[in-house]
Short mmCIF file of C-alpha atoms in Angstrom, two decimals:
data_model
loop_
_atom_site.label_atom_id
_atom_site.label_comp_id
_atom_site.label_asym_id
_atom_site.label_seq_id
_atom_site.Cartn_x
_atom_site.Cartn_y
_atom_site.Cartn_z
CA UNK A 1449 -5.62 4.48 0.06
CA UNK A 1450 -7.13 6.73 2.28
CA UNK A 1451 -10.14 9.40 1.48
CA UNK A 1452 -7.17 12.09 0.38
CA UNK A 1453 -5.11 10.00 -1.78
CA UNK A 1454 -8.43 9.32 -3.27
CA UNK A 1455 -9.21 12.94 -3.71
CA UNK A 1456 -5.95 13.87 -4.75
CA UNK A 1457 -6.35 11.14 -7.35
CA UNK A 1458 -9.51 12.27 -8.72
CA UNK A 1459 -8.55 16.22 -9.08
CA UNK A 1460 -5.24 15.29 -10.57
CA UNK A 1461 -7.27 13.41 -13.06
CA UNK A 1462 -9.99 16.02 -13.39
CA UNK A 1463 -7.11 18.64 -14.26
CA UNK A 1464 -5.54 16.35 -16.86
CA UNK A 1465 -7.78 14.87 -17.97
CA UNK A 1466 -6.58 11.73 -17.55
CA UNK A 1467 -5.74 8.79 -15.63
CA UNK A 1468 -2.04 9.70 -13.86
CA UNK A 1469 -1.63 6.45 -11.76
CA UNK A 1470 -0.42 3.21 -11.68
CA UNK A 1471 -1.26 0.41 -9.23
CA UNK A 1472 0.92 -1.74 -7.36
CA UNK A 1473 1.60 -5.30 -6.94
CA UNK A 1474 4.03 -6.31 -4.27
CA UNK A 1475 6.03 -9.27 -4.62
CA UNK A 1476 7.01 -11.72 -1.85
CA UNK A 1477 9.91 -13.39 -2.15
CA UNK A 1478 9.91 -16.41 -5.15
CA UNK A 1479 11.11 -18.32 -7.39
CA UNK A 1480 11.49 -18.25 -11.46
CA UNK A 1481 12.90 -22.08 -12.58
CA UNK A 1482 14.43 -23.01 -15.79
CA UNK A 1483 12.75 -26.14 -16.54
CA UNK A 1484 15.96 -28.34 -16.10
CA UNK A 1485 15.81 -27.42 -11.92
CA UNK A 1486 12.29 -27.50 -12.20
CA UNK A 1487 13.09 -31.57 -13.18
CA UNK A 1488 15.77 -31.84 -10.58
CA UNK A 1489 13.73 -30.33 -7.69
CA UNK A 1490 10.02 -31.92 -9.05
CA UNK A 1491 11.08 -34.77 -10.91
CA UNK A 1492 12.13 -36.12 -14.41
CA UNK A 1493 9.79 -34.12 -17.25
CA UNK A 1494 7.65 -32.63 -14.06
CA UNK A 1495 5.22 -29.55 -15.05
CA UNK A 1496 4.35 -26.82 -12.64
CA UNK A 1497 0.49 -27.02 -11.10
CA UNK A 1498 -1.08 -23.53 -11.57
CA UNK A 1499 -2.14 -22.33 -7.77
CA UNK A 1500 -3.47 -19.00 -9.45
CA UNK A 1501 -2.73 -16.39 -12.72
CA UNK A 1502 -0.97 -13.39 -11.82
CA UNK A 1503 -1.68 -9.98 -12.98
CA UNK A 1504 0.73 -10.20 -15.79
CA UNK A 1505 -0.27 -12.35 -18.83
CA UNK A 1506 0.71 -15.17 -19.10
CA UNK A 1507 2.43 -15.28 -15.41
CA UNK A 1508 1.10 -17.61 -12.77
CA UNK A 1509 1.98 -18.42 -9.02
CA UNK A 1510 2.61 -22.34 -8.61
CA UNK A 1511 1.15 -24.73 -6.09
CA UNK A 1512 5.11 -25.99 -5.88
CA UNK A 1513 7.35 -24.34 -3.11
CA UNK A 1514 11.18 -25.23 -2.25
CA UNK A 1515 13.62 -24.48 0.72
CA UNK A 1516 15.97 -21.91 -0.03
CA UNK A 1517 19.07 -22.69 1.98
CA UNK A 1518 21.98 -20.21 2.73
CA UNK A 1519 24.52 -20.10 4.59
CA UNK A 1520 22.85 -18.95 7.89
CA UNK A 1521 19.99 -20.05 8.01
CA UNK A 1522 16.58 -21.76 5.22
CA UNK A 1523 13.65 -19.75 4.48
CA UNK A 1524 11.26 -22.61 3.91
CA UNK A 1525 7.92 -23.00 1.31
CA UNK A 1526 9.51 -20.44 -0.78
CA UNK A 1527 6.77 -20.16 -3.78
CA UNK A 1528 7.57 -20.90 -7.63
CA UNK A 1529 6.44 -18.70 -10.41
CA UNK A 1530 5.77 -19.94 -13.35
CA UNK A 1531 6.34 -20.55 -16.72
CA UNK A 1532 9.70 -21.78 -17.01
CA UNK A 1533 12.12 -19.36 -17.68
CA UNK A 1534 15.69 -19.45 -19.51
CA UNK A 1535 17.51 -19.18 -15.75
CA UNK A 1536 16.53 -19.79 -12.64
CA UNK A 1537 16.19 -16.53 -10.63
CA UNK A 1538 15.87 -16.16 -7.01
CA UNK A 1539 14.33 -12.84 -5.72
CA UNK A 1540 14.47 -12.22 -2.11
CA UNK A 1541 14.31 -8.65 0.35
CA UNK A 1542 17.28 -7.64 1.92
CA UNK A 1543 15.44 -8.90 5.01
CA UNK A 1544 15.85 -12.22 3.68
CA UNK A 1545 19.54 -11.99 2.42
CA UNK A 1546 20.29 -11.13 6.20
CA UNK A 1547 18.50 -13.95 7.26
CA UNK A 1548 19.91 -16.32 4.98
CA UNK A 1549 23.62 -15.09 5.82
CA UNK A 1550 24.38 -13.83 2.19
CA UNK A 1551 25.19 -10.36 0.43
CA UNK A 1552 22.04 -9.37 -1.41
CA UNK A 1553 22.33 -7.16 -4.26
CA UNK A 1554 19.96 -4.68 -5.80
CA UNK A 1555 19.25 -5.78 -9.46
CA UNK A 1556 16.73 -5.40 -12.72
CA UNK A 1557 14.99 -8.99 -12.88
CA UNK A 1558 16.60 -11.07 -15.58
CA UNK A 1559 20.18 -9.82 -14.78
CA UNK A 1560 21.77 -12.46 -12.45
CA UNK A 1561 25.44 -11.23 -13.22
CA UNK A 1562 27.81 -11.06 -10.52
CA UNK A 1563 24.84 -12.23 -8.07
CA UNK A 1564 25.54 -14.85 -5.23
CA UNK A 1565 24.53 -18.06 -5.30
CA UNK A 1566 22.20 -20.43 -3.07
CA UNK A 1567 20.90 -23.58 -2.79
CA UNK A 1568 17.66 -24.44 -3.10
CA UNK A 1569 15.62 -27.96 -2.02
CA UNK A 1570 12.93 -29.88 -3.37
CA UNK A 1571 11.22 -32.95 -2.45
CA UNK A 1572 13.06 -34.78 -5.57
CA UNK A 1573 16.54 -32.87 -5.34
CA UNK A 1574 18.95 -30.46 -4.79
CA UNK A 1575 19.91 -27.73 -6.93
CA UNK A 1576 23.30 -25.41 -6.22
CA UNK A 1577 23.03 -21.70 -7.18
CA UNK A 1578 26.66 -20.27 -8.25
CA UNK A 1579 24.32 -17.60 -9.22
CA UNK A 1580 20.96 -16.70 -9.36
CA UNK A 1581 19.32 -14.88 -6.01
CA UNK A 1582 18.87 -11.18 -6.29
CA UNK A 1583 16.70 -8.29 -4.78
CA UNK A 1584 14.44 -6.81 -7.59
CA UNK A 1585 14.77 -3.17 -8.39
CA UNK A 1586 11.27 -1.72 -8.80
CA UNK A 1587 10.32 -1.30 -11.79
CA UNK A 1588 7.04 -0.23 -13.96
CA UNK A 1589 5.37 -2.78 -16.56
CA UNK A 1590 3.31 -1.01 -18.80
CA UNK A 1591 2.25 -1.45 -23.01
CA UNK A 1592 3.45 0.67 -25.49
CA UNK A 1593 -0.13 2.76 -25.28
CA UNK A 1594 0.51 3.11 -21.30
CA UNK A 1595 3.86 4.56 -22.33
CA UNK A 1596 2.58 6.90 -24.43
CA UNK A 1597 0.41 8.36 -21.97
CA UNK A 1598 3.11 8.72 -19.34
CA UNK A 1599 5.23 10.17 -21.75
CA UNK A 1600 7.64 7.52 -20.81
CA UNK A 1601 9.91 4.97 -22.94
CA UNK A 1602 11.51 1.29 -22.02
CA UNK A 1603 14.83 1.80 -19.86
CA UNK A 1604 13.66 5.12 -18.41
CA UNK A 1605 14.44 5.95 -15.06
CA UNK A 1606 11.41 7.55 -13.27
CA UNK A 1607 10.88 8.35 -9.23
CA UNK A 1608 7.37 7.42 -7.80
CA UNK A 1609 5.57 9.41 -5.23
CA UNK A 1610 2.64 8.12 -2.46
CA UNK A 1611 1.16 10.29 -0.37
CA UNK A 1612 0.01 9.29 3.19
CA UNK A 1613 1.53 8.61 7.00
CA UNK A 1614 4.45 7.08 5.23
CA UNK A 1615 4.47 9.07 2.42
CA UNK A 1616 7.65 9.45 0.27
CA UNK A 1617 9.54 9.40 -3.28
CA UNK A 1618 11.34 6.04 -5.07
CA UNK A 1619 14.04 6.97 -7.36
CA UNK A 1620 15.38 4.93 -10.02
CA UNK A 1621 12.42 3.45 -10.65
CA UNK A 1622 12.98 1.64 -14.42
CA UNK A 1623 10.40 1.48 -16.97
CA UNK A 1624 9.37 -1.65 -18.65
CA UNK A 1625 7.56 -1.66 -22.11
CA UNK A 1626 6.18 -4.36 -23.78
CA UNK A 1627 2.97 -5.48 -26.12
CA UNK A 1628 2.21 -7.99 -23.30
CA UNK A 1629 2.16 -5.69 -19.97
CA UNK A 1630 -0.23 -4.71 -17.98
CA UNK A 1631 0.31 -1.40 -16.08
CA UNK A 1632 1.48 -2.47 -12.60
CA UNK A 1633 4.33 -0.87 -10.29
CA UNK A 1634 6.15 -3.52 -8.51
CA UNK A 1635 7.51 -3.74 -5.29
CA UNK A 1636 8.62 -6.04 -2.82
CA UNK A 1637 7.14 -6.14 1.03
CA UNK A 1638 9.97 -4.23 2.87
CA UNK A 1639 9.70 -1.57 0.18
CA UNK A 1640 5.91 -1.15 0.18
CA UNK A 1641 5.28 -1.22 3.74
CA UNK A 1642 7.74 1.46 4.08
CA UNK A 1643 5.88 3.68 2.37
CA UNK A 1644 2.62 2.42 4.47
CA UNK A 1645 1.29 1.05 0.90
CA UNK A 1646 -0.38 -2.01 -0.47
CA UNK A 1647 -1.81 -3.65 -3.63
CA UNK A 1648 -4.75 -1.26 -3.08
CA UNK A 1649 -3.04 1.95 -3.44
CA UNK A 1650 -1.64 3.82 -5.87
CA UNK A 1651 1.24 5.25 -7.05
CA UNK A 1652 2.44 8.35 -9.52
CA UNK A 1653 5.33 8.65 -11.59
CA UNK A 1654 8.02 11.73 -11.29
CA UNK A 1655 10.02 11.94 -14.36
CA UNK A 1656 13.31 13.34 -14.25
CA UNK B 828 27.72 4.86 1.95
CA UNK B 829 29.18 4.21 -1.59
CA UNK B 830 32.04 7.06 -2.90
CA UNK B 831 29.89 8.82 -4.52
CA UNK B 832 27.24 9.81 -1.48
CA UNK B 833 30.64 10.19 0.56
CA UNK B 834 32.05 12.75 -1.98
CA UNK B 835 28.20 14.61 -2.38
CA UNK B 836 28.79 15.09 1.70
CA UNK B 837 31.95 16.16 1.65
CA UNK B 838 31.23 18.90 -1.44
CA UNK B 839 27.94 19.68 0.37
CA UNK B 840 30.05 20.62 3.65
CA UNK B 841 32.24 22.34 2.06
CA UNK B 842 30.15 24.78 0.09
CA UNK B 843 27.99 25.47 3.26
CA UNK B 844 30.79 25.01 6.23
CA UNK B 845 29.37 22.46 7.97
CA UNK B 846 28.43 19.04 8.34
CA UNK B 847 24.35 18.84 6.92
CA UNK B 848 23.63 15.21 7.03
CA UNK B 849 22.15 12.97 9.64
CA UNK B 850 23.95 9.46 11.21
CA UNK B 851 20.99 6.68 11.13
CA UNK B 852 20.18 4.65 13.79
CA UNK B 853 18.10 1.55 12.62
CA UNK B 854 15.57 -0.16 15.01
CA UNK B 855 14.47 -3.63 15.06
CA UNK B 856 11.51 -4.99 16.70
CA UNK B 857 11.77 -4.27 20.59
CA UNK B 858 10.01 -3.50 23.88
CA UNK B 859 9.48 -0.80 26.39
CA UNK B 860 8.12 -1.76 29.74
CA UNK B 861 6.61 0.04 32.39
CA UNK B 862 8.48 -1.83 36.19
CA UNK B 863 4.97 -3.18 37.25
CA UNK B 864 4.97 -5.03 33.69
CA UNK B 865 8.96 -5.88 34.53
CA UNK B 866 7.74 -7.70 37.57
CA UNK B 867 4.95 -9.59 36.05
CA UNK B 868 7.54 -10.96 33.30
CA UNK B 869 10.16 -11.54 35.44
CA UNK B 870 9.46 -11.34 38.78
CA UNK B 871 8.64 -9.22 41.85
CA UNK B 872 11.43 -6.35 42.11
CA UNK B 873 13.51 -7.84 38.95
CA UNK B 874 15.67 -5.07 37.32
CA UNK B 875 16.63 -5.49 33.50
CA UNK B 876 20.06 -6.57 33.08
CA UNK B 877 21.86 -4.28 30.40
CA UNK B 878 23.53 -5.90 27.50
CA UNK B 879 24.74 -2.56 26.21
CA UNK B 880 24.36 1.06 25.64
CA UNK B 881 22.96 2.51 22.58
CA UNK B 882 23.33 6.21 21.32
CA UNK B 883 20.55 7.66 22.96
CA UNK B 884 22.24 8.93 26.78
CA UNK B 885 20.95 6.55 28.90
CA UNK B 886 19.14 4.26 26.71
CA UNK B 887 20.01 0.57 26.84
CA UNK B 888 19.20 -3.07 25.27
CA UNK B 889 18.44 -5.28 28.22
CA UNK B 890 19.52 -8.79 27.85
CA UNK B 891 15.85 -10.14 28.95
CA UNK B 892 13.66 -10.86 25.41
CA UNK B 893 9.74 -12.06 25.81
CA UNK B 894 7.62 -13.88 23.39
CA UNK B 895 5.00 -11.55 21.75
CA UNK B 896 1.90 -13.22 21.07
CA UNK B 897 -0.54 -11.96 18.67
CA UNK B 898 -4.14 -13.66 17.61
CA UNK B 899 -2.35 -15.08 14.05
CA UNK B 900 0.86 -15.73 15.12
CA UNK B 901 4.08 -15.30 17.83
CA UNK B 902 7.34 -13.83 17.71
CA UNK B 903 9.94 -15.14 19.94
CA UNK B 904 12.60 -13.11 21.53
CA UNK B 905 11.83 -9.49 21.18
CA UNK B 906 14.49 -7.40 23.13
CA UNK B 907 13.58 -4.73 25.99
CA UNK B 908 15.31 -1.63 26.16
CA UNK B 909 15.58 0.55 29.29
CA UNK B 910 14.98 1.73 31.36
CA UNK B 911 11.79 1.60 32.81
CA UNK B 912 8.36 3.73 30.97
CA UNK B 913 5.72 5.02 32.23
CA UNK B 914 3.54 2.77 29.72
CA UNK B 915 4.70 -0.40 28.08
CA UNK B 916 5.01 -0.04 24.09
CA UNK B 917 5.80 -2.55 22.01
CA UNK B 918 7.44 -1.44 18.45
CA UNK B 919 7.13 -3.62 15.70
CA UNK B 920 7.52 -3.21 11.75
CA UNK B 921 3.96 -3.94 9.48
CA UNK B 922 5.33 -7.52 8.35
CA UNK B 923 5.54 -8.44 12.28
CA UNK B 924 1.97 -6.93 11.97
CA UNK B 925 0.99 -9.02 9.38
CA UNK B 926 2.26 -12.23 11.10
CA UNK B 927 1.27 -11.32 14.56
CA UNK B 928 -2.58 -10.67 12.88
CA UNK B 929 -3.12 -7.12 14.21
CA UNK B 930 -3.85 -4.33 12.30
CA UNK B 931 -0.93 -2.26 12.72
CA UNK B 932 -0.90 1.91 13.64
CA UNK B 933 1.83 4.45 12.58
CA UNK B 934 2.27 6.18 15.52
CA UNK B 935 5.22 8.48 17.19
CA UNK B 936 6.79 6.91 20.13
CA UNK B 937 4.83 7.37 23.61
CA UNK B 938 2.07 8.08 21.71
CA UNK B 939 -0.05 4.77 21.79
CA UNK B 940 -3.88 6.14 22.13
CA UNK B 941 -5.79 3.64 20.29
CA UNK B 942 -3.36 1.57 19.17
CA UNK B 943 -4.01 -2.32 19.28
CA UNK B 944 -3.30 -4.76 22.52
CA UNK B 945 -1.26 -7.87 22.39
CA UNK B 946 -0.17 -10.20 24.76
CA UNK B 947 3.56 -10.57 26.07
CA UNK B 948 4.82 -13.85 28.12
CA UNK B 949 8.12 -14.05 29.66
CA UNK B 950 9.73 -16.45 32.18
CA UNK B 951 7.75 -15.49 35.36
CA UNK B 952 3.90 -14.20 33.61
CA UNK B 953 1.89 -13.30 31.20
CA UNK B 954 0.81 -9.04 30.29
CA UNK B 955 -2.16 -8.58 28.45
CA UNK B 956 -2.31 -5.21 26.53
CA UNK B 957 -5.44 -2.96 25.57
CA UNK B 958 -3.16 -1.02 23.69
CA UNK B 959 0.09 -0.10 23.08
CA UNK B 960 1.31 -1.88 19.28
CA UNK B 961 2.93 0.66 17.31
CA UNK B 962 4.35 0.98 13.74
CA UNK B 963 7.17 3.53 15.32
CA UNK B 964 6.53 6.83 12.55
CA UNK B 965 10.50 8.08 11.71
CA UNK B 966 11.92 10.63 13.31
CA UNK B 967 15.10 12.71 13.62
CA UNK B 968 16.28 13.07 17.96
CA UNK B 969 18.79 16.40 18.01
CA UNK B 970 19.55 18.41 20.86
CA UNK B 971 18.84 22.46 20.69
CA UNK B 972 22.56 23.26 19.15
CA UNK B 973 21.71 20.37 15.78
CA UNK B 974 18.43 21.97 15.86
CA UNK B 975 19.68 25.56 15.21
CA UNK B 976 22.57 24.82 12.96
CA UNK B 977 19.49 22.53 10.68
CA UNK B 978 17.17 25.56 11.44
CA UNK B 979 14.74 22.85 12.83
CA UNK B 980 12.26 22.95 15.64
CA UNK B 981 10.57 20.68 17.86
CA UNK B 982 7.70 18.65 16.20
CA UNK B 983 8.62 20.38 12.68
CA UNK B 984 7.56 17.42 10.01
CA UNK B 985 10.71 17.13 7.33
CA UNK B 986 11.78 14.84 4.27
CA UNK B 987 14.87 12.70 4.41
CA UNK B 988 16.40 12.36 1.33
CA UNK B 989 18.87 9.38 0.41
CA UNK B 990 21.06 8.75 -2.72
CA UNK B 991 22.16 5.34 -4.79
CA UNK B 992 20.45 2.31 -6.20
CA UNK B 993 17.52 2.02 -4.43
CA UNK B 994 17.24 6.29 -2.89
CA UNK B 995 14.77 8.26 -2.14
CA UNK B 996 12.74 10.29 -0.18
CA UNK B 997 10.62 9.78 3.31
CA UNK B 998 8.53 12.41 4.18
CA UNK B 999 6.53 12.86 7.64
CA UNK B 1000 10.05 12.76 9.02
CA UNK B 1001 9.32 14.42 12.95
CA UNK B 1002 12.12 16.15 14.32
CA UNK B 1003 12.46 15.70 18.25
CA UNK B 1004 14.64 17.78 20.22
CA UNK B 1005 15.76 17.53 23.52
CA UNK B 1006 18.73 18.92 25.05
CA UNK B 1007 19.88 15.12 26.25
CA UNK B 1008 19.26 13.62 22.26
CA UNK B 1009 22.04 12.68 19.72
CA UNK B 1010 21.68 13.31 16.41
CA UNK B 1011 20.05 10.14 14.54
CA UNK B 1012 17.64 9.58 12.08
CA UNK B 1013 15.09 6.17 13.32
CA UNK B 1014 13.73 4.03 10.65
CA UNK B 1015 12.47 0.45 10.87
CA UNK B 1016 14.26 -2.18 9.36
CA UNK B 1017 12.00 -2.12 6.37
CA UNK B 1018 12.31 1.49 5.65
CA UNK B 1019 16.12 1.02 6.16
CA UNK B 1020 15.88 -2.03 3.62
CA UNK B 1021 13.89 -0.09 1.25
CA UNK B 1022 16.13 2.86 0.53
CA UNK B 1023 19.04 0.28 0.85
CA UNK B 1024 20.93 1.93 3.31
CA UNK B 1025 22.11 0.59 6.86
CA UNK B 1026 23.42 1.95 10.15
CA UNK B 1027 26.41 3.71 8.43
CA UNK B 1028 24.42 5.98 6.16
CA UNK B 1029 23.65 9.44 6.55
CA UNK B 1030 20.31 11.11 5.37
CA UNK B 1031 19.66 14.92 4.22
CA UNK B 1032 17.26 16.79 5.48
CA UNK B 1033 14.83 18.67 3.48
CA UNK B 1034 12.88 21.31 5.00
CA UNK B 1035 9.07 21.94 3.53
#
């Protein structure tokens, strides 16, 4: 953030009252496993190694990477996240869906219906998508009190706004409530350099 | 464009009698060289070879590419366009930054006062930049007539405004006319990615 955003920040809170922003974390492509793939790519009853936590609880970036292999071309060392989840989910930029020579589509993490498939390598086996990779919308994890204060409830659609040399407004940004959340924005690379942003800066929500 | 954007245009012309959106023109990574720079590449008195036209009159993508080499990392076969510059200016996107290891600088094209150097090799030499690494900022090229009928003027900073999944707005949107510019909208392929549109979408403009 620059010295303006930083002033703009502080008056908007002066005049409220309150803290109106939410930080970002921007997510490079990766991988969630469901723990049967994470046995066919690792290994028979293989665990995940924690590289480091991640902002939300509970969530943690894996030492373990794969090959995700399309029909164009691989994008190699492509990270796991972990725990295990109920199905494996592949999130990618549209950069990457070029690159890997398949149709990416534009969805809410944890709905792989009607997404491509891919195949993906480890150093123990092979496992073939028929569905699975998406691009993440962007979406807003917060707790029911961060909810609250925004005035905002789970499944809403809000636009957020950055200020700046690259300045501009996201639409259909969703809203994610939970006890467990911590208040984070996320999007992926193409989107937040596009706006000139990164896991520094801040953004604020535009309701509808 | 999906039906519904194309159906938006088509009421929006209607109701004001002409055609208010903006064709956009997406740009990938490329190179403009001053001749002397030409020659070091690829030799003394070496003309770039065009591979074809693009929409810009007299504008072309050479078929000659060079490696750029930054301090992290390199980037193979980066297209020139022509013709010939006064300066050489490189255009990349922040991720290139990012793997290249410069810092990179927003800038509008032919403006590259302290901007970062970089180092290009092709098949005959080697250039080494001072400067002259941009982030390319968006702009909007339309010739006197677009610029009247938008009630736009030369240098005037705009939004661009985009519907469906992933729309939005970009503001700091510079509007260049000239009387030998075509109407297009320039955005990187990550701002392109990030509002989830490609080189058959039309933007809106919306004036401050």
């Amino acid at each position: 953030m620059d010295k303006l955003d930083v002033l703009l920040e502080k008056i908007l809170e002066a005049v409220e009252g309150k803290k109106l922003t939410v930080p970002l974390g921007i997510s490079n492509r990766h991988i969630h496993l469901k723990q049967e793939d994470t046995e066919i790519l690792f290994g028979k009853g293989y665990e995940l190694n924690k590289l480091k936590d991640l902002s939300q609880k509970g969530q943690f970036a894996a030492k373990e990477v794969v090959t995700v292999c399309g029909p164009k071309s691989v994008i190699e060392k492509v990270r796991i996240l972990g725990p295990a989840r109920k199905e494996t989910q592949v999130e990618v930029s549209i950069s990457d869906c070029l690159k890997l020579g398949i149709k990416g589509k534009v969805k809410m993490s944890g709905d792989i219906c009607e997404t491509p498939g891919i195949t993906l390598v480890g150093p123990k086996g092979t496992v073939v998508l028929s569905k699975g990779i998406i691009v993440s919308q962007r979406h807003i994890h917060m707790d029911e009190k961060d909810a609250k204060r925004f005035g905002v409830s789970n499944g809403e659609i809000v636009s957020i706004k950055i200020d700046g040399i690259r300045g501009g407004q996201y639409d259909n940004t969703c809203i994610r409530v939970d006890k467990n959340f911590t208040l984070e924005c996320h999007l992926d690379t193409e989107e937040a350099n596009a706006l000139g942003v990164d896991s520094s800066s801040k953004v604020r929500i535009i309701k509808k």
